[in-house]
Coordinates of N, CA, C and O in Angstrom, one line a residue:
X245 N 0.8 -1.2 0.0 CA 0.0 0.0 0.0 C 0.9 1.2 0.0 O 1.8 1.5 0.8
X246 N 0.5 2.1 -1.1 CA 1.3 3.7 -1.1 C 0.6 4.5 -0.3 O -0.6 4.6 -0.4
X247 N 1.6 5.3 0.8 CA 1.1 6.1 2.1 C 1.4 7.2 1.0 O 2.2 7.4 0.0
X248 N 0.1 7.7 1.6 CA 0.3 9.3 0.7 C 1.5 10.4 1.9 O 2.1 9.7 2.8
X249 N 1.7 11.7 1.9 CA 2.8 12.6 2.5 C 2.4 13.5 1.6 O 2.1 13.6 0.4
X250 N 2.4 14.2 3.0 CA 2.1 15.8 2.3 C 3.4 16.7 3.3 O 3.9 16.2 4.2
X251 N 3.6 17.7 3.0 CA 4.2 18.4 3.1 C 4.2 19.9 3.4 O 3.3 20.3 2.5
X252 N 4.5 20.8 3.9 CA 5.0 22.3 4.1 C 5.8 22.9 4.6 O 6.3 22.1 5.5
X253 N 6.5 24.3 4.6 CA 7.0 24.8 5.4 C 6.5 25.9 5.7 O 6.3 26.7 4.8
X254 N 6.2 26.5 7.3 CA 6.2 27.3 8.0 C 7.8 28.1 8.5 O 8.9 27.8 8.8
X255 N 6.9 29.6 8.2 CA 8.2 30.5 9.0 C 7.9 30.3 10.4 O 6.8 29.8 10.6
X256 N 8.9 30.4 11.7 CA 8.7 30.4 12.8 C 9.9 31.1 13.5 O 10.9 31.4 12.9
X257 N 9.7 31.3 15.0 CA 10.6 32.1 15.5 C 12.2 31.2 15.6 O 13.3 31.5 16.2
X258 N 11.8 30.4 15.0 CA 13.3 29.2 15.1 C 13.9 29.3 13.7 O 15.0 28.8 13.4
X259 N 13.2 29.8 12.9 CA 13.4 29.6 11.5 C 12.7 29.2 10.7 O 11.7 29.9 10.6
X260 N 12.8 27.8 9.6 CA 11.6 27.5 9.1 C 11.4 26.4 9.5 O 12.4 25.7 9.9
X261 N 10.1 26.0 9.5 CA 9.6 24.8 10.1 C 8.9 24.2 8.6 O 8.1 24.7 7.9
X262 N 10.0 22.4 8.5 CA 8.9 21.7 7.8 C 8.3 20.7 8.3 O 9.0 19.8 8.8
X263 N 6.8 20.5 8.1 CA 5.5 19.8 8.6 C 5.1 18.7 7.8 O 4.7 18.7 6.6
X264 N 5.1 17.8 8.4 CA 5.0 16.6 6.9 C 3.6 15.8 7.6 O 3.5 16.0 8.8
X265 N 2.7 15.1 7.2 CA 1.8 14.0 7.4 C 1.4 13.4 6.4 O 1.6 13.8 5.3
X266 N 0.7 12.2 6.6 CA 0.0 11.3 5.9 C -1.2 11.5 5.5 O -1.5 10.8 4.5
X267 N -1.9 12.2 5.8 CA -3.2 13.1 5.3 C -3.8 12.4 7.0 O -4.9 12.8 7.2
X268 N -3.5 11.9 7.6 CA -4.3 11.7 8.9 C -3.6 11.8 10.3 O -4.2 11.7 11.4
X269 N -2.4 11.9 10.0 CA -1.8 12.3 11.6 C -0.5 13.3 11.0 O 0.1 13.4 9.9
X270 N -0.4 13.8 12.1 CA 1.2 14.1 11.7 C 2.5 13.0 11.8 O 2.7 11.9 12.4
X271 N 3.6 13.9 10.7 CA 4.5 12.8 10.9 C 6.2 13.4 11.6 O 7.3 13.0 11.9
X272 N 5.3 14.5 11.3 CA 6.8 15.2 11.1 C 7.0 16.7 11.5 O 6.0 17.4 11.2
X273 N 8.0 17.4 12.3 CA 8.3 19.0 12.6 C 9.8 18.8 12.7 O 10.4 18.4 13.7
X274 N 10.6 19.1 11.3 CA 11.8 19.4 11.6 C 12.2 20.6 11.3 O 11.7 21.2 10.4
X275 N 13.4 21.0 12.0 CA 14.0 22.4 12.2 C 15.1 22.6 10.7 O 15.7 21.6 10.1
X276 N 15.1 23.9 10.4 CA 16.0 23.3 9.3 C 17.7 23.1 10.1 O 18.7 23.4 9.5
X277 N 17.7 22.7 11.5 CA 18.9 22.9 11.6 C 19.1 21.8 11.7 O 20.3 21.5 11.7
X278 N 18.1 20.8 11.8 CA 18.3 19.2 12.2 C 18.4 18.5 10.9 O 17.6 18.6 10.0
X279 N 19.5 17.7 11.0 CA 19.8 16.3 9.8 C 19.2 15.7 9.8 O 19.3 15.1 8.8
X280 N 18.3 15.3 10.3 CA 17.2 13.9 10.4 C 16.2 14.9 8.9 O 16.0 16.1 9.1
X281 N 15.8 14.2 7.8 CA 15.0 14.7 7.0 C 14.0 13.8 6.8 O 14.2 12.7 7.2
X282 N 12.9 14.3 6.3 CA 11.8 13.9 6.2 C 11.7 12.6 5.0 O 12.3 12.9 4.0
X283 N 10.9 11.3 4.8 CA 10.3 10.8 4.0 C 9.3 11.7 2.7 O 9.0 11.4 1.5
X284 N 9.1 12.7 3.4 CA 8.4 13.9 2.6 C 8.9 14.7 2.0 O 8.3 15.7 1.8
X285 N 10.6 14.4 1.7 CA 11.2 15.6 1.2 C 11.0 16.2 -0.1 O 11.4 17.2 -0.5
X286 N 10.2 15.2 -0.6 CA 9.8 15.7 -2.0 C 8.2 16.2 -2.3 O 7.8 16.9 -3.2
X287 N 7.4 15.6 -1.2 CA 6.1 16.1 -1.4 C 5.7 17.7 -1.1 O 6.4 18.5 -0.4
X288 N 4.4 18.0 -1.8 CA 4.6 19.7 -1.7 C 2.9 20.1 -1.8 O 2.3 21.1 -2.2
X289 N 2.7 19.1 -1.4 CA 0.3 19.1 -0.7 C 0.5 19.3 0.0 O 1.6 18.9 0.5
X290 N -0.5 20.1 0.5 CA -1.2 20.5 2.0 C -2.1 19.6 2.2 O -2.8 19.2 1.2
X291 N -2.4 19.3 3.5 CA -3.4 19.1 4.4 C -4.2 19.6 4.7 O -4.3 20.8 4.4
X292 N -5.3 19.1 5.3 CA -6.0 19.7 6.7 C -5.5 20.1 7.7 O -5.4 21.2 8.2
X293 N -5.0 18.1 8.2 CA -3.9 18.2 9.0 C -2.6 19.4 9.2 O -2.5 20.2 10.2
X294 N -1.8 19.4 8.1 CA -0.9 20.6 8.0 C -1.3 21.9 8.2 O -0.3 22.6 8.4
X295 N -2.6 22.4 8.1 CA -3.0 23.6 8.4 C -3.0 23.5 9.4 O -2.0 23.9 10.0
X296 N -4.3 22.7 10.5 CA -4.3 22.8 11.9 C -2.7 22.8 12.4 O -2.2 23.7 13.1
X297 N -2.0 21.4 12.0 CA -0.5 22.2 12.7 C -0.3 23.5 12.9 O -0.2 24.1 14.1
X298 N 0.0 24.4 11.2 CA 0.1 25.7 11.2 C -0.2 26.7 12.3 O 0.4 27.7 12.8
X299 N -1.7 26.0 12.7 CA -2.2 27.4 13.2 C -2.1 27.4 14.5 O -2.2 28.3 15.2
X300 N -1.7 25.3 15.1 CA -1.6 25.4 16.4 C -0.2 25.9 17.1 O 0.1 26.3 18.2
X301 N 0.5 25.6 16.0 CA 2.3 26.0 16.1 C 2.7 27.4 16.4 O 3.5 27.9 17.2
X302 N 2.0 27.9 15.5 CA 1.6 29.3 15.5 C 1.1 30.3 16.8 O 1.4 31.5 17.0
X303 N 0.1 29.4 17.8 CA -0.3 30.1 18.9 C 0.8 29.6 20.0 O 1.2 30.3 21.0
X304 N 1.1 28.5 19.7 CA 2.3 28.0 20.9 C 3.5 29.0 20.9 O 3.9 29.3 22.0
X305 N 4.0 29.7 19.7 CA 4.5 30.8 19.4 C 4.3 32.1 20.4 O 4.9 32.9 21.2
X306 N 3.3 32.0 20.0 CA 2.5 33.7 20.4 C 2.6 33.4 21.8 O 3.0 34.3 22.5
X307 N 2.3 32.0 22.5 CA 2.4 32.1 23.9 C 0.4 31.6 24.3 O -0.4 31.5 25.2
X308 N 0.4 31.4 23.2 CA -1.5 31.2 23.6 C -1.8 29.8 23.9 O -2.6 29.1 24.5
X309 N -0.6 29.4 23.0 CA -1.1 27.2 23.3 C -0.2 26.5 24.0 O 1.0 26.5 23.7
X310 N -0.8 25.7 25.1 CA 0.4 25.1 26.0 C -0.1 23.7 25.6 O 0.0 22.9 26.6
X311 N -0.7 23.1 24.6 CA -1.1 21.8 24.6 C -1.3 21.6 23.0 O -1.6 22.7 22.6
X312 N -1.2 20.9 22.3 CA -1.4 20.6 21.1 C -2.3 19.6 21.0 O -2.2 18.6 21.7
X313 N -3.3 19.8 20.0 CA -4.7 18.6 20.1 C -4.7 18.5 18.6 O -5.7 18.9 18.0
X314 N -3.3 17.8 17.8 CA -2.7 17.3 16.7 C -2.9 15.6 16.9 O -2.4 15.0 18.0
X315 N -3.6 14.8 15.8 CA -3.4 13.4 15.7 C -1.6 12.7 15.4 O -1.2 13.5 14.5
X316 N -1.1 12.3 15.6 CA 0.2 12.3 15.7 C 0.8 10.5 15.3 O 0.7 9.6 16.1
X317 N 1.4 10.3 14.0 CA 2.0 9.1 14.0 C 3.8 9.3 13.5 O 4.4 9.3 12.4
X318 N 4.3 9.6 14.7 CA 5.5 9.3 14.3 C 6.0 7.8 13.9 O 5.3 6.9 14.3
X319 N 7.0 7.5 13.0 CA 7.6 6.1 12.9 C 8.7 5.8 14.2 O 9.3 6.7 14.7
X320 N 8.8 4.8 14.5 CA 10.2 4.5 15.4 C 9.8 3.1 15.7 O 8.8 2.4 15.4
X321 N 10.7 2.8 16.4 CA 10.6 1.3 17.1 C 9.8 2.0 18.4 O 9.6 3.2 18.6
X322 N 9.5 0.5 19.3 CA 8.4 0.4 20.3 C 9.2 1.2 21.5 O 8.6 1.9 22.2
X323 N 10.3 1.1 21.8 CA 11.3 1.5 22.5 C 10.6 3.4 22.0 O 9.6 4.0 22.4
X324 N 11.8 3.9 20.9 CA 11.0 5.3 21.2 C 10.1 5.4 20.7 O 10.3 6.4 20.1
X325 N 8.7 4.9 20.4 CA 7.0 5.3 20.7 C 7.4 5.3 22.2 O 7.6 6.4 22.8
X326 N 7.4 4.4 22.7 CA 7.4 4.4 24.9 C 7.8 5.9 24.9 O 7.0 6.8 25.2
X327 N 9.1 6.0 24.7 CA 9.8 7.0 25.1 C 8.9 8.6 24.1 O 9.4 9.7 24.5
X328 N 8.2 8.6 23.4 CA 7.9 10.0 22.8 C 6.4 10.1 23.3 O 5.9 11.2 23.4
X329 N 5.8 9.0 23.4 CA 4.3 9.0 24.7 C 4.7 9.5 25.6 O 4.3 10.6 25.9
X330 N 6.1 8.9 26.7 CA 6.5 9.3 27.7 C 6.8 11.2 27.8 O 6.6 11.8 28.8
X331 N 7.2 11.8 26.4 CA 7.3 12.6 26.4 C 6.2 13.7 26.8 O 6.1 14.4 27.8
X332 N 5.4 13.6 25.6 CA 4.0 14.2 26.1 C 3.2 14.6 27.2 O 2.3 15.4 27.2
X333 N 3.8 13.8 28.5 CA 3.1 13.9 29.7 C 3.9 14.7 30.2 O 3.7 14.6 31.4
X334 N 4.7 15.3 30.1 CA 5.8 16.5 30.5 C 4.5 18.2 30.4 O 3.8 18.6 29.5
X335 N 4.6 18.5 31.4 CA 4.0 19.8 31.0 C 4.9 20.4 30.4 O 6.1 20.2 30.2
X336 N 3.8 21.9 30.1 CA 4.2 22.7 29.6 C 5.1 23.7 30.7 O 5.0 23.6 31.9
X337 N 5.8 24.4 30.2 CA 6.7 24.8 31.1 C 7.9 24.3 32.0 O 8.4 25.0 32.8
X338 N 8.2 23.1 31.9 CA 8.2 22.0 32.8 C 10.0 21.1 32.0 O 10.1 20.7 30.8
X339 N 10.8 21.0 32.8 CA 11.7 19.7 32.4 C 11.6 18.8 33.3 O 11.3 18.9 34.5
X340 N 12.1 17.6 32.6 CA 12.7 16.4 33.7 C 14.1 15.7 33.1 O 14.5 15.8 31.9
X341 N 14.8 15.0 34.3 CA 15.7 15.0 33.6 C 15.8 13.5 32.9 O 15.0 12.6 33.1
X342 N 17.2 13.3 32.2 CA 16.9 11.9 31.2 C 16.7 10.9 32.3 O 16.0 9.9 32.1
X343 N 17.2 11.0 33.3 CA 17.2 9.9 34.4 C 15.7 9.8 34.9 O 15.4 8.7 35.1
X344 N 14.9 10.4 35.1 CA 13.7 10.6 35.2 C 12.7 9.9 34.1 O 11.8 9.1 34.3
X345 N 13.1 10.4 32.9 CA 12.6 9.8 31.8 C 13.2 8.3 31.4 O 12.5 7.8 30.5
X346 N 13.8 8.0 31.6 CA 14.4 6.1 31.7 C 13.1 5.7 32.7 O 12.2 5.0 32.3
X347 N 13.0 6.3 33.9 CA 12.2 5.6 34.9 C 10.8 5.8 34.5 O 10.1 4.9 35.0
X348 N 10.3 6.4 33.9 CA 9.5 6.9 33.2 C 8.6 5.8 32.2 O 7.5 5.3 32.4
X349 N 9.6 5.5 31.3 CA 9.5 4.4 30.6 C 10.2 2.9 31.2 O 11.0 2.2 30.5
X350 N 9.9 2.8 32.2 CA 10.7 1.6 32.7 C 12.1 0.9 32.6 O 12.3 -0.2 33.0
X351 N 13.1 1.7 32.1 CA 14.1 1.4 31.9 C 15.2 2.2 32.8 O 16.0 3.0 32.3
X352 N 15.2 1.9 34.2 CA 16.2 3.0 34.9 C 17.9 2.9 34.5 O 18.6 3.9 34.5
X353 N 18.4 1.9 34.1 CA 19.7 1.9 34.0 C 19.5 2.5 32.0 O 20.1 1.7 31.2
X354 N 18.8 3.5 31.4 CA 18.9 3.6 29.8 C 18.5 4.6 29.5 O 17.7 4.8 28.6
X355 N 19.0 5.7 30.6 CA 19.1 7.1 30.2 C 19.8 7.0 28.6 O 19.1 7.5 27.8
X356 N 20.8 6.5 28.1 CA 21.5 6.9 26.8 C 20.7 6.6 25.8 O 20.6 7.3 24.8
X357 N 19.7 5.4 26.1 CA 18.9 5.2 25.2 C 17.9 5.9 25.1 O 17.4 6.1 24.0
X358 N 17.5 6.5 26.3 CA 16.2 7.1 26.1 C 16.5 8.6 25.2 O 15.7 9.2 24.6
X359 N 18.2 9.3 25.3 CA 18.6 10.6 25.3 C 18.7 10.0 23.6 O 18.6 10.9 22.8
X360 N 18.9 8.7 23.2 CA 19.0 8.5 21.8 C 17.4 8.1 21.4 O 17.3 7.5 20.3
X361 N 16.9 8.3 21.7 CA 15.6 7.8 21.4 C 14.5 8.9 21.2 O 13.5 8.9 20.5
X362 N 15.1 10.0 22.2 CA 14.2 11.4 22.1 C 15.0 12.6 21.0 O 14.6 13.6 20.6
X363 N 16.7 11.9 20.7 CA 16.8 12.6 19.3 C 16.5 12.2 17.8 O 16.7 12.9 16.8
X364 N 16.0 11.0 18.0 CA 15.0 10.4 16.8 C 13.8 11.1 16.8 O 12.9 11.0 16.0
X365 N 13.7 11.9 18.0 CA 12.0 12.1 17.5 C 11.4 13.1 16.7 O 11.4 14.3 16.8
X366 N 10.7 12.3 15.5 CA 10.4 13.3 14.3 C 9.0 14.2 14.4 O 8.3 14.6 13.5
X367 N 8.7 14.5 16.0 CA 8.0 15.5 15.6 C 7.9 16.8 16.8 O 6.9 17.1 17.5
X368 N 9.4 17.4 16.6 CA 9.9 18.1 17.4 C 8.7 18.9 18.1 O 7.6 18.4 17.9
X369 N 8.9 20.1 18.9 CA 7.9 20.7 19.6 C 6.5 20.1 20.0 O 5.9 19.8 21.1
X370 N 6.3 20.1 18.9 CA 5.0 19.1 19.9 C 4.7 17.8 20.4 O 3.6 17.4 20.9
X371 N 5.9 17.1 20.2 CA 6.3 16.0 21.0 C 7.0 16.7 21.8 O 7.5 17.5 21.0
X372 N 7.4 17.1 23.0 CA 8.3 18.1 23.7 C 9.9 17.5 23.9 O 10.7 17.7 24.8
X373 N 10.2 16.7 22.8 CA 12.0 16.7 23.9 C 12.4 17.7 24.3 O 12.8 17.6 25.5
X374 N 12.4 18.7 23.8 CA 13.4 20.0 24.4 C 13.0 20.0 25.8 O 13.8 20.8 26.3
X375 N 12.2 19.6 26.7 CA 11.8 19.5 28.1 C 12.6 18.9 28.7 O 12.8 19.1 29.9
X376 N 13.3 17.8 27.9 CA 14.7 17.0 28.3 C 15.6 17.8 29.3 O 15.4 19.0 29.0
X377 N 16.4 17.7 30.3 CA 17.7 17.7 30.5 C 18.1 17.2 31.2 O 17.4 16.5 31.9
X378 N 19.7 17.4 31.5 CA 20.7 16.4 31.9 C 19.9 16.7 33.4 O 19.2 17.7 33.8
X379 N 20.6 15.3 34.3 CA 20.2 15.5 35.7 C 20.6 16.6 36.5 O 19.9 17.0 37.4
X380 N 22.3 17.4 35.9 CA 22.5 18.3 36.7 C 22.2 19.7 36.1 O 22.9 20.7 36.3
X381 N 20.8 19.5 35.3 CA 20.1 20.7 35.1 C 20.5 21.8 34.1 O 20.2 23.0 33.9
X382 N 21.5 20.9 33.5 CA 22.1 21.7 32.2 C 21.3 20.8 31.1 O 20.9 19.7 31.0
X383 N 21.1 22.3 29.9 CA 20.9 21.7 29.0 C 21.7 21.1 27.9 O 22.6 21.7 27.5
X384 N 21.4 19.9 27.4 CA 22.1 18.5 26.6 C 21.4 18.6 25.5 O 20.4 19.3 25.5
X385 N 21.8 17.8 24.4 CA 21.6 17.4 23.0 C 20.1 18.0 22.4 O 18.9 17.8 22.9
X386 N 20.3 18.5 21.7 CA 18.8 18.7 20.7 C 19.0 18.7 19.4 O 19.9 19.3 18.9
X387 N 17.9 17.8 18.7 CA 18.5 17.2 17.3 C 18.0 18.9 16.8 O 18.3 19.0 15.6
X388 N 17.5 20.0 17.3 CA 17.3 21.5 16.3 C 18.0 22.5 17.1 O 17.7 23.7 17.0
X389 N 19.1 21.8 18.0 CA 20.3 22.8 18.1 C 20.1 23.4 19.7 O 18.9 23.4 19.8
X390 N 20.5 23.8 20.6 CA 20.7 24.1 21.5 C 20.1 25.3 21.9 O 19.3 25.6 22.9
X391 N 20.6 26.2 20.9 CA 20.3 27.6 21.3 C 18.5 27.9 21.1 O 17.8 28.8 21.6
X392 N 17.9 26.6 20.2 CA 16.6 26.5 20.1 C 16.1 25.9 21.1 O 14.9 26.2 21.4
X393 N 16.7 24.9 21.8 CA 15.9 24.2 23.3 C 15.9 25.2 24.0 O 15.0 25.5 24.8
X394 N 17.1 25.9 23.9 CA 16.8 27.4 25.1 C 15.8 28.3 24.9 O 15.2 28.9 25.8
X395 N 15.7 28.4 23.6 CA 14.5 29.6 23.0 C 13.3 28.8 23.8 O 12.7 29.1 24.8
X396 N 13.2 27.7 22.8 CA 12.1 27.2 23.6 C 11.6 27.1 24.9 O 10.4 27.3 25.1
X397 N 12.6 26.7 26.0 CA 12.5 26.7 27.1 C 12.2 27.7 27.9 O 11.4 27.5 28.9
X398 N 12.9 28.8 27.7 CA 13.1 30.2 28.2 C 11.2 30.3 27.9 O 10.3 30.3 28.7
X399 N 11.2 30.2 26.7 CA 9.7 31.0 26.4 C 8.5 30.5 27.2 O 7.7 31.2 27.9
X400 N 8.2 28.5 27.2 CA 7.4 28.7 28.4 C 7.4 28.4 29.3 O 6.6 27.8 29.9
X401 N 8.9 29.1 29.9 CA 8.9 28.9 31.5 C 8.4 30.5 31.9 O 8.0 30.9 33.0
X402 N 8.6 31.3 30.7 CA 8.2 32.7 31.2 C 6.6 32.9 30.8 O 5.9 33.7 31.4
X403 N 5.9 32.1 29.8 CA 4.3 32.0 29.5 C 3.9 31.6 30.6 O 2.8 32.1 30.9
X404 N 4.6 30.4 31.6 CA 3.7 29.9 32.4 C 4.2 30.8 33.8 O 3.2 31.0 34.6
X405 N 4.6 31.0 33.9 CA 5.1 32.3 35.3 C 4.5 33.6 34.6 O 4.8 34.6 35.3
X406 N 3.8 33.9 33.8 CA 3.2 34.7 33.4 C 1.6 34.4 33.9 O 0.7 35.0 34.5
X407 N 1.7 33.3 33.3 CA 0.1 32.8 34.4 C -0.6 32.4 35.1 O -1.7 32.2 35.5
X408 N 0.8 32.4 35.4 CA 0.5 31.7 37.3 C 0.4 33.1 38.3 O -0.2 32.9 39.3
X409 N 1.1 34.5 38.1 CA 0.9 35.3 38.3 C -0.6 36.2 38.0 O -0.9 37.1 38.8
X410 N -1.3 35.9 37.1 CA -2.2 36.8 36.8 C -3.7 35.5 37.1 O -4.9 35.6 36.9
X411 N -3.1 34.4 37.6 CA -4.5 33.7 38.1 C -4.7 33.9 39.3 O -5.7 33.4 39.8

């Protein structure tokens, strides 16, 4: 059976963002700084799907969306599916570290795996790895670069200290 892929790119405050799906879930958010490329590197349809991304990506931006309600099929082995479910339950605002996340997914002695498992993951931001970090609270590896887990980070630790103030 031929999976259809669609494809786009979004501007964003990271650069450009390309969005890939199957016409029913997403498959894909990579940064252009990340090597991991898409199965969709040639397709150039839009979605439905790809819009709603657009516009939910877009408010997470602005500071309006702390949850994404995107259908979602990344590929990977069963190992990181565990580990990118595991991700999701991370709030917003919020890290834990990879040691946390091994135990997380049942595996305490495979932080490496899990830290290799969450840089496979092809559907950056709204899968949240960048919530990742090392146990001693530094931040470590991000397949869209560092200075963007910090962007990211920085932004909603200050969205949500913004709202926890004005509630």
């Amino acid at each position: 059976m031929n999976i259809p892929y669609f494809s786009t790119t979004m501007q964003s405050p990271l650069g450009d963002l390309r969005l890939t799906s199957n016409g029913q879930a997403m498959t894909g958010v990579y940064m252009s700084t990340q090597q991991t490329h898409s199965p969709a590197e040639n397709a150039s349809k839009e979605c439905s799907i790809l819009q709603q991304a657009k516009r939910q990506l877009n408010e997470y931006f602005s500071g309006q969306r702390h949850h994404f309600e995107l259908p979602l099929a990344p590929s990977g082995t069963e190992f990181q599916q565990r580990v990118w479910k595991a991700l999701c339950t991370i709030s917003y605002g919020q890290t834990v570290s990879y040691q946390y996340l091994a135990n997380l997914v049942g595996n305490p002695k495979g932080c490496r795996a899990v830290g290799l498992a969450n840089s496979k993951n092809p559907i950056s931001i709204i899968i949240p790895c960048h919530r990742v970090i090392g146990t001693n609270g530094k931040l470590t590896g991000y397949a869209g670069g560092l200075d963007n887990k910090k962007w990211l980070l920085e932004r909603e630790v200050a969205a949500a200290t913004f709202r926890m103030k004005i509630a």
